PDB file of C-alpha atoms in Angstrom:
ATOM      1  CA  UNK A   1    -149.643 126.952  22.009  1.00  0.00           C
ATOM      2  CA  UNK A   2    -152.739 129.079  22.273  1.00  0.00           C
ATOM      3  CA  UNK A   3    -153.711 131.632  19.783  1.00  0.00           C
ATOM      4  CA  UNK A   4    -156.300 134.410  20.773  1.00  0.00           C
ATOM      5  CA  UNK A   5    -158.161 136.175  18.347  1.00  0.00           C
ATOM      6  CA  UNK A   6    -160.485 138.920  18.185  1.00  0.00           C
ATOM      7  CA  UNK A   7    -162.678 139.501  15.254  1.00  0.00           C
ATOM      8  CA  UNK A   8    -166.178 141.795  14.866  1.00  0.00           C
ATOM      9  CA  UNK A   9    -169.030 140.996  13.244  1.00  0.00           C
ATOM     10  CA  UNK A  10    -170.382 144.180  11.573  1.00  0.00           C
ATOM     11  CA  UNK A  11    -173.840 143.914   9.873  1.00  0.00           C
ATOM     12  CA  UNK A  12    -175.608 147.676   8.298  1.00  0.00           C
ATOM     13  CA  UNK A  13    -178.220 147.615   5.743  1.00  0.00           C
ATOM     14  CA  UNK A  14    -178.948 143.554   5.131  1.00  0.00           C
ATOM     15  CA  UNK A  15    -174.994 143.166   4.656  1.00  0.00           C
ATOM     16  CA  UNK A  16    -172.363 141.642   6.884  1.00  0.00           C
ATOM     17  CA  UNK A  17    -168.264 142.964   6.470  1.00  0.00           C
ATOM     18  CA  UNK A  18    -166.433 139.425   5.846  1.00  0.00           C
ATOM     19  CA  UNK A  19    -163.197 139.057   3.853  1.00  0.00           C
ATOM     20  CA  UNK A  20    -162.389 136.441   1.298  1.00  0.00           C
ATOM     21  CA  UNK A  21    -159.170 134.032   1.636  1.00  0.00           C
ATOM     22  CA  UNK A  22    -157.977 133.003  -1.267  1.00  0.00           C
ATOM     23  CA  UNK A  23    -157.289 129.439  -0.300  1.00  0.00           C
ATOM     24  CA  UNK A  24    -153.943 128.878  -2.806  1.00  0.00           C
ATOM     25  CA  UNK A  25    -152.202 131.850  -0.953  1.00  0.00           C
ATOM     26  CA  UNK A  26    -152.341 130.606   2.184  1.00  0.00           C
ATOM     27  CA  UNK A  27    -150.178 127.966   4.078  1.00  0.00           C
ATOM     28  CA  UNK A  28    -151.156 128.486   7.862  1.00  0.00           C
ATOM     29  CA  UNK A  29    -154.158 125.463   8.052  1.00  0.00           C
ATOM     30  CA  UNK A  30    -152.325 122.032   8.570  1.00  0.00           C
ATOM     31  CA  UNK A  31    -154.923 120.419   5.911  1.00  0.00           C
ATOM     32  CA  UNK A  32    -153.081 122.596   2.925  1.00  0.00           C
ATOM     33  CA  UNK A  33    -149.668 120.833   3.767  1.00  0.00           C
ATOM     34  CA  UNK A  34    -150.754 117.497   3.740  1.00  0.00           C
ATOM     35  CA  UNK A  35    -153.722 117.331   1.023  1.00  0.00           C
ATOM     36  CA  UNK A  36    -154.858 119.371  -1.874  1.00  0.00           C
ATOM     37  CA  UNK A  37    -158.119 121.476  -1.688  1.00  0.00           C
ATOM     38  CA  UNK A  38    -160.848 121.724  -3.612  1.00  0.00           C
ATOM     39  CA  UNK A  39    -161.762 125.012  -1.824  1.00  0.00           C
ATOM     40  CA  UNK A  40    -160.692 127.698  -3.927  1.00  0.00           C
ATOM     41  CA  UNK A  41    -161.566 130.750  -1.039  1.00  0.00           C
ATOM     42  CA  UNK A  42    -163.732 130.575   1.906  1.00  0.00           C
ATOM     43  CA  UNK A  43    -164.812 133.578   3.969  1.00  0.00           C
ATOM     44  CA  UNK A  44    -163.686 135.099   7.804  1.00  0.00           C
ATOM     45  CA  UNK A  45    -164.792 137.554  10.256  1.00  0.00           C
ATOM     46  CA  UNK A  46    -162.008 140.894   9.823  1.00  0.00           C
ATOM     47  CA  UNK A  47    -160.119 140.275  12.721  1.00  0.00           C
ATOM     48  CA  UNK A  48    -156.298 138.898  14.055  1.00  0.00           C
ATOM     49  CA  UNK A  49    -154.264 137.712  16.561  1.00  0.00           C
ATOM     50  CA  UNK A  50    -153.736 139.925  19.778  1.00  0.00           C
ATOM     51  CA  UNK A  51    -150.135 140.736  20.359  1.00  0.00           C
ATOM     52  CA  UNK A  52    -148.469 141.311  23.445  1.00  0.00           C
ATOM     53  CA  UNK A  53    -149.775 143.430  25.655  1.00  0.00           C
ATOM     54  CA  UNK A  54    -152.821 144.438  23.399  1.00  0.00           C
ATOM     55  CA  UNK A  55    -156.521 144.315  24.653  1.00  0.00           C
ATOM     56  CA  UNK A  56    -158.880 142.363  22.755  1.00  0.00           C
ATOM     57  CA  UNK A  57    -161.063 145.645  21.981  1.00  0.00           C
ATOM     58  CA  UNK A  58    -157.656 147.236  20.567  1.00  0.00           C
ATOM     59  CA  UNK A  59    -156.811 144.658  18.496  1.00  0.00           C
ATOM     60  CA  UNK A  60    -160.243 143.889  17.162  1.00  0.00           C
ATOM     61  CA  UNK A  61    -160.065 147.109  15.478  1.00  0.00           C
ATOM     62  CA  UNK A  62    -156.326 147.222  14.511  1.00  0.00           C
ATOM     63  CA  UNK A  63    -157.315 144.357  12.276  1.00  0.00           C
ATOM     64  CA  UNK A  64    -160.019 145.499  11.303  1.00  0.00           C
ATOM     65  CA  UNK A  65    -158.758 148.681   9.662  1.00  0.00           C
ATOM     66  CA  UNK A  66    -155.923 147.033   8.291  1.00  0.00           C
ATOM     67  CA  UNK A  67    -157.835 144.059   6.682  1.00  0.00           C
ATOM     68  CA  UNK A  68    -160.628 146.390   5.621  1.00  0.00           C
ATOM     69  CA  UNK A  69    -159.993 150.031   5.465  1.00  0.00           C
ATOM     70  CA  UNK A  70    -162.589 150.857   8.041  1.00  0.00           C
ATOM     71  CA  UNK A  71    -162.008 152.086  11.207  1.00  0.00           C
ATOM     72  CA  UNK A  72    -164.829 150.654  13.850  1.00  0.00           C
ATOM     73  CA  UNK A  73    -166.195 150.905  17.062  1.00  0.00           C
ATOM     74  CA  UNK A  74    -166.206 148.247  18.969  1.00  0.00           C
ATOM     75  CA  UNK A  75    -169.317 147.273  21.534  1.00  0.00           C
ATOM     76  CA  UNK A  76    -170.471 144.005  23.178  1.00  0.00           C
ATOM     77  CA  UNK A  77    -168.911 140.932  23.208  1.00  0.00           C
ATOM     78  CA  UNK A  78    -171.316 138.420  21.219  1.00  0.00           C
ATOM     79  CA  UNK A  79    -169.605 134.898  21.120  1.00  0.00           C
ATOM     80  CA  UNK A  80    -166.569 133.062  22.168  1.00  0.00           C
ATOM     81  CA  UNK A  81    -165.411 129.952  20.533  1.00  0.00           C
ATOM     82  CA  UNK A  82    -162.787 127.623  20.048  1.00  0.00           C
ATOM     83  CA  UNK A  83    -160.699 125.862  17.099  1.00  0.00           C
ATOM     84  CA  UNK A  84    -159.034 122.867  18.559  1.00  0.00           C
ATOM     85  CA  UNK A  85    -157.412 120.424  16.273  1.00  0.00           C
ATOM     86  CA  UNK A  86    -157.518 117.211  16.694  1.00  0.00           C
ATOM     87  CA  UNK A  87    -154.184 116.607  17.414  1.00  0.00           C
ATOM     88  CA  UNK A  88    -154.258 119.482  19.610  1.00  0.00           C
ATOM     89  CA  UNK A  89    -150.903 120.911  17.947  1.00  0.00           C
ATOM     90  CA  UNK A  90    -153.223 124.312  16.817  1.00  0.00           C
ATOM     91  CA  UNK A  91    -155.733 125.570  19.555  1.00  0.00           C
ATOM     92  CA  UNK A  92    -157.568 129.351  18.463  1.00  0.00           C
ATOM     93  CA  UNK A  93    -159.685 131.172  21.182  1.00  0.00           C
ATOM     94  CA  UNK A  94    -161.768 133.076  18.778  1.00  0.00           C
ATOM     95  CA  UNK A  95    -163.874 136.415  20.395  1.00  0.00           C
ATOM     96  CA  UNK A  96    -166.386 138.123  18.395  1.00  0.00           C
ATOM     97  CA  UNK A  97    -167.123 141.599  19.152  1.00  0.00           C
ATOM     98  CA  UNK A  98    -170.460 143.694  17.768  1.00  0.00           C
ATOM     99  CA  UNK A  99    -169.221 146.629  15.990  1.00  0.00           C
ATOM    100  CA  UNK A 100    -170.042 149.755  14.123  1.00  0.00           C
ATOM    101  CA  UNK A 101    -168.697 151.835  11.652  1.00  0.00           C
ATOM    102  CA  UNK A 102    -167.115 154.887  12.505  1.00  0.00           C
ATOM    103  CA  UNK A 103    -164.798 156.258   9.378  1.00  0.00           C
ATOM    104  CA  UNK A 104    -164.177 154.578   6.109  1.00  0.00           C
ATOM    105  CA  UNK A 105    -165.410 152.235   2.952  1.00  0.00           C
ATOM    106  CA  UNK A 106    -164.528 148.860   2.014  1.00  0.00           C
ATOM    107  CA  UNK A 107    -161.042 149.104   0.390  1.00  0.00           C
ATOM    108  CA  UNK A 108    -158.718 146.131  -0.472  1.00  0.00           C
ATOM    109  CA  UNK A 109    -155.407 146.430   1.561  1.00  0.00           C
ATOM    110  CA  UNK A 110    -152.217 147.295   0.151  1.00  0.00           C
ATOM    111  CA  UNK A 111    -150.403 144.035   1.843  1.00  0.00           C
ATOM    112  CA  UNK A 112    -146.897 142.664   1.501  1.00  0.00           C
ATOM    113  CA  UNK A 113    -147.250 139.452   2.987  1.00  0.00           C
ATOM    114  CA  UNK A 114    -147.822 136.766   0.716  1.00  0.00           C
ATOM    115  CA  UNK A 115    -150.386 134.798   3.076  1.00  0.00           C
ATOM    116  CA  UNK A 116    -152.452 138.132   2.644  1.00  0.00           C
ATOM    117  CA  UNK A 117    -152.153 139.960  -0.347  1.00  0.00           C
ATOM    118  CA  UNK A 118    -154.904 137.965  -2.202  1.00  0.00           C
ATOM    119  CA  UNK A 119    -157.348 138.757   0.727  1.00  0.00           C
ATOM    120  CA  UNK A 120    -160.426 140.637  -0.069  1.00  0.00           C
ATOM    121  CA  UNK A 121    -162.487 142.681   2.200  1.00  0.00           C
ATOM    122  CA  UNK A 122    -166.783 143.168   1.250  1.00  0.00           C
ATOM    123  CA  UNK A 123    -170.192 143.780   2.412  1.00  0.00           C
ATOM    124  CA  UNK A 124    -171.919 140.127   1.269  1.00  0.00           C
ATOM    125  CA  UNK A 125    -176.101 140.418   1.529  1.00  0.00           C
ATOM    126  CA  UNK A 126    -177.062 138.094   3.996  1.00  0.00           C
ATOM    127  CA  UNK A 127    -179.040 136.601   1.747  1.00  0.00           C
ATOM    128  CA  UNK A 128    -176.211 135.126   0.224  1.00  0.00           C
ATOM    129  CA  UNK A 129    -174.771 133.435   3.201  1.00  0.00           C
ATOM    130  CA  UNK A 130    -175.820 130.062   2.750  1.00  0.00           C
ATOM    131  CA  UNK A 131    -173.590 130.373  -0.832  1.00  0.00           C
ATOM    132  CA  UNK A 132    -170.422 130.938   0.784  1.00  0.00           C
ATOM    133  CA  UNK A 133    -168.367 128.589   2.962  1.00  0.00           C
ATOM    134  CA  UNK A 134    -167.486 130.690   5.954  1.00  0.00           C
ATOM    135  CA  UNK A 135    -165.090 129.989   8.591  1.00  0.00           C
ATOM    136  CA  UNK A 136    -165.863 129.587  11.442  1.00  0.00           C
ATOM    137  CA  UNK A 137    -169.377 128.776  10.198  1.00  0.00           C
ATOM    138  CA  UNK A 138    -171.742 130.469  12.685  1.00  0.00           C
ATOM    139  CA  UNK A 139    -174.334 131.444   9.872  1.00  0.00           C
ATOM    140  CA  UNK A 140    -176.985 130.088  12.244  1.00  0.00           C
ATOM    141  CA  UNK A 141    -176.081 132.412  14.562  1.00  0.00           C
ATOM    142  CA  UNK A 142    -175.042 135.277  12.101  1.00  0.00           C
ATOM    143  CA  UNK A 143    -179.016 134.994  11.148  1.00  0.00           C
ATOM    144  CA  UNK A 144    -180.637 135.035  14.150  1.00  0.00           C
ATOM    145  CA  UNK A 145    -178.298 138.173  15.672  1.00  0.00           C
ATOM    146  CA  UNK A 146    -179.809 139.828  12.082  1.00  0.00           C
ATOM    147  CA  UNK A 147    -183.395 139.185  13.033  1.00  0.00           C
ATOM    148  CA  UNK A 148    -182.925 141.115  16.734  1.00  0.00           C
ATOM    149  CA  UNK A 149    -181.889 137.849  19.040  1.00  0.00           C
ATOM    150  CA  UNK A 150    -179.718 139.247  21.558  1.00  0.00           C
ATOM    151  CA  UNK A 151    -176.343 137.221  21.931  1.00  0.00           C
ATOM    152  CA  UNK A 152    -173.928 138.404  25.170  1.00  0.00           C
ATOM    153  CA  UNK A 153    -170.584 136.204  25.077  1.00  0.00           C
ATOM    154  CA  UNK A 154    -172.036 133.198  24.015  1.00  0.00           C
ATOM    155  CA  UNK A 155    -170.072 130.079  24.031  1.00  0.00           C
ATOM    156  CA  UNK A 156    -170.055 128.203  20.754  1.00  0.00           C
ATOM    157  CA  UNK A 157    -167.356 125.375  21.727  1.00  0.00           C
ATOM    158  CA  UNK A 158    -164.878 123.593  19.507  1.00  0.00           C
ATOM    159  CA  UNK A 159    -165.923 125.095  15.721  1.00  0.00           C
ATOM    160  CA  UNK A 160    -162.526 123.393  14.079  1.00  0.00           C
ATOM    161  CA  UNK A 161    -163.195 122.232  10.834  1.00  0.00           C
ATOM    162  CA  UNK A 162    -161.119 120.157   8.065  1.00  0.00           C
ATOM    163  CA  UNK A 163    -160.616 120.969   4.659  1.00  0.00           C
ATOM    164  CA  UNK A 164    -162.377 117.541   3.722  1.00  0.00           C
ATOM    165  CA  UNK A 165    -165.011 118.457   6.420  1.00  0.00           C
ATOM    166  CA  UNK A 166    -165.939 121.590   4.740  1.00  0.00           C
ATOM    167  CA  UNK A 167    -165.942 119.549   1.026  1.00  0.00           C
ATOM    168  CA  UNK A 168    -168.070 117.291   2.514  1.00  0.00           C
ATOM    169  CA  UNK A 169    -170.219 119.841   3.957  1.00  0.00           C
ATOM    170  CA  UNK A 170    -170.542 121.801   0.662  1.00  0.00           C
ATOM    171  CA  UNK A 171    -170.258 119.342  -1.696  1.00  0.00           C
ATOM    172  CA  UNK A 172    -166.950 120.924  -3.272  1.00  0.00           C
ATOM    173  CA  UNK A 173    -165.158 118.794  -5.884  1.00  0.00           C
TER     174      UNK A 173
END
């Protein structure tokens, strides 16, 4: 089955609106069921799963207000990419909008579901990109859309990556 998602990436003032996973609270990513992590969070575009019926622009800022507290507006489409897993059982067609700030601060979300409720919602400096793991990791790109390149639905491909790929990647032990 094929999961769509739409996410924003929202950069003001040398700072870039991510939210944290908390790694132990969440059982979605086929790696956690079958071998421990030394990943204790990693980091994610705001942004969800469109439901039925919902455009992507809608649901890009449904998530975002409920993941973050801010309510956005949303403008071009920057990049497109996939998660494919290798066995094909997960496949996630990821859209990432440009988007601006409307109403609202950063504020950490009052959730219920378990998967969730450890979540937390910040402006990071993008100086301190390179520190965090962040999936998917498009921190190349992330940089040069800071310094003025102009991106229009760019097509990153398959970004799926492991648990032990990201260890590796980061040298996490």
């Amino acid at each position: 089955m094929i999961k769509i998602r739409a996410g924003i990436i929202l950069i003001e003032h040398e700072e870039i609106l991510l939210v944290r996973h908390n790694v132990s609270a969440r059982k979605y990513h086929p790696d956690y069921d079958t071998k421990p992590t030394a990943i204790k969070d990693y980091w994610v575009f705001p942004g969800g799963g469109v439901l039925q019926g919902e455009t992507l622009e809608t649901c890009a800022k449904r998530e975002t207000l409920e993941e973050t507290s801010i309510k956005v507006e949303i403008g071009p489409l920057l990049f497109l990419g996939e998660s494919i897993w290798p066995d094909g059982e997960r496949h996630i067609i990821n859209f990432f909008f440009e988007a601006k700030r409307i109403e609202g601060n950063v504020k950490k979300p009052r959730w219920t579901f378990l998967d969730e409720k450890y979540d937390e919602p910040a402006f990071l400096p993008l100086s301190k990109l390179d520190e965090i793991i962040l999936m998917p990791d498009i921190k190349t790109y992330i940089k040069r859309l800071s310094k003025g390149e102009t991106f229009r639905g760019t097509y990153l491909k398959n970004l799926w990556e492991s648990y032990t790929d990201v260890e590796t990647k980061y040298g996490v032990e």
